[in-house]
Amino acid sequence: PVLKILGSKDVFDLLCPVMSDLNHEEFWILILNRANVVKTKILISTGGQSGTVVDPKIIFKKALDANAASIILAHNHPSGNLKPSAEDIKVTKRLVEAGKLMDMPVLDHLIMTDRLFFSFADEGLL
């Protein structure tokens, strides 16, 4: 089925089955076409209980290889705390800037728990 991303809830619904109940952090990206239809989802990194490595070069290489028009970032917080850490905010800003330079916008970054999510776009932090 074609999944068009109309908002942050669509991203949560797509990735919740993949990331709920994990006891470690994972960082994923969604590859979107120009119509905001999800072409694929890609696991970028798996970490420990309180963090995972996010390398912008890896993210944009995978996005370029997949012919992404735009991307959406997502990672989970196994602790259940939805508040973005200072590192979450810093890495999001770096990836948004890199996306602008490459004409490949970062449309959102979700922090997810089993039942809830925090959207950088919804909160005006992109």
PDB file of N, CA and C in Angstrom, residues 24-28 42-47 51-55 58 76:
ATOM      1  N   HIS A  24      16.526  -0.745  23.691  1.00  0.00           N
ATOM      2  CA  HIS A  24      17.710  -0.010  23.233  1.00  0.00           C
ATOM      3  C   HIS A  24      17.249   1.036  22.215  1.00  0.00           C
ATOM      4  N   GLU A  25      18.087   2.028  21.976  1.00  0.00           N
ATOM      5  CA  GLU A  25      17.741   3.065  20.997  1.00  0.00           C
ATOM      6  C   GLU A  25      18.041   2.607  19.581  1.00  0.00           C
ATOM      7  N   GLU A  26      17.152   2.984  18.664  1.00  0.00           N
ATOM      8  CA  GLU A  26      17.386   2.805  17.231  1.00  0.00           C
ATOM      9  C   GLU A  26      17.081   4.121  16.532  1.00  0.00           C
ATOM     10  N   PHE A  27      17.842   4.395  15.468  1.00  0.00           N
ATOM     11  CA  PHE A  27      17.643   5.608  14.677  1.00  0.00           C
ATOM     12  C   PHE A  27      17.275   5.180  13.264  1.00  0.00           C
ATOM     13  N   TRP A  28      16.131   5.645  12.765  1.00  0.00           N
ATOM     14  CA  TRP A  28      15.601   5.276  11.462  1.00  0.00           C
ATOM     15  C   TRP A  28      15.409   6.528  10.609  1.00  0.00           C
ATOM     16  N   ILE A  42      14.716   2.981   6.556  1.00  0.00           N
ATOM     17  CA  ILE A  42      16.068   2.445   6.696  1.00  0.00           C
ATOM     18  C   ILE A  42      16.550   2.604   8.131  1.00  0.00           C
ATOM     19  N   LEU A  43      17.022   1.499   8.707  1.00  0.00           N
ATOM     20  CA  LEU A  43      17.640   1.548  10.027  1.00  0.00           C
ATOM     21  C   LEU A  43      19.053   2.103   9.877  1.00  0.00           C
ATOM     22  N   ILE A  44      19.340   3.197  10.570  1.00  0.00           N
ATOM     23  CA  ILE A  44      20.650   3.841  10.488  1.00  0.00           C
ATOM     24  C   ILE A  44      21.595   3.305  11.558  1.00  0.00           C
ATOM     25  N   SER A  45      21.087   3.197  12.787  1.00  0.00           N
ATOM     26  CA  SER A  45      21.966   2.712  13.851  1.00  0.00           C
ATOM     27  C   SER A  45      21.166   2.134  15.008  1.00  0.00           C
ATOM     28  N   THR A  46      21.832   1.242  15.725  1.00  0.00           N
ATOM     29  CA  THR A  46      21.300   0.632  16.936  1.00  0.00           C
ATOM     30  C   THR A  46      22.276   0.948  18.049  1.00  0.00           C
ATOM     31  N   GLY A  47      21.743   1.346  19.188  1.00  0.00           N
ATOM     32  CA  GLY A  47      22.631   1.752  20.281  1.00  0.00           C
ATOM     33  C   GLY A  47      22.300   1.062  21.580  1.00  0.00           C
ATOM     34  N   GLY A  51      21.362   5.960  24.142  1.00  0.00           N
ATOM     35  CA  GLY A  51      21.890   6.687  22.995  1.00  0.00           C
ATOM     36  C   GLY A  51      22.292   5.778  21.855  1.00  0.00           C
ATOM     37  N   THR A  52      22.454   6.390  20.689  1.00  0.00           N
ATOM     38  CA  THR A  52      22.951   5.690  19.511  1.00  0.00           C
ATOM     39  C   THR A  52      23.694   6.693  18.643  1.00  0.00           C
ATOM     40  N   VAL A  53      24.570   6.209  17.797  1.00  0.00           N
ATOM     41  CA  VAL A  53      25.392   7.088  16.963  1.00  0.00           C
ATOM     42  C   VAL A  53      24.594   7.529  15.733  1.00  0.00           C
ATOM     43  N   VAL A  54      24.628   8.826  15.461  1.00  0.00           N
ATOM     44  CA  VAL A  54      23.944   9.369  14.287  1.00  0.00           C
ATOM     45  C   VAL A  54      24.991  10.079  13.443  1.00  0.00           C
ATOM     46  N   ASP A  55      25.349   9.470  12.311  1.00  0.00           N
ATOM     47  CA  ASP A  55      26.374  10.025  11.433  1.00  0.00           C
ATOM     48  C   ASP A  55      25.693  10.620  10.202  1.00  0.00           C
ATOM     49  N   ILE A  58      26.368   8.992   6.776  1.00  0.00           N
ATOM     50  CA  ILE A  58      25.661   7.730   6.521  1.00  0.00           C
ATOM     51  C   ILE A  58      24.208   8.007   6.140  1.00  0.00           C
ATOM     52  N   ASN A  76      13.868   6.206  18.991  1.00  0.00           N
ATOM     53  CA  ASN A  76      13.075   5.900  20.182  1.00  0.00           C
ATOM     54  C   ASN A  76      13.847   6.251  21.449  1.00  0.00           C
TER      55      ASN A  76
END
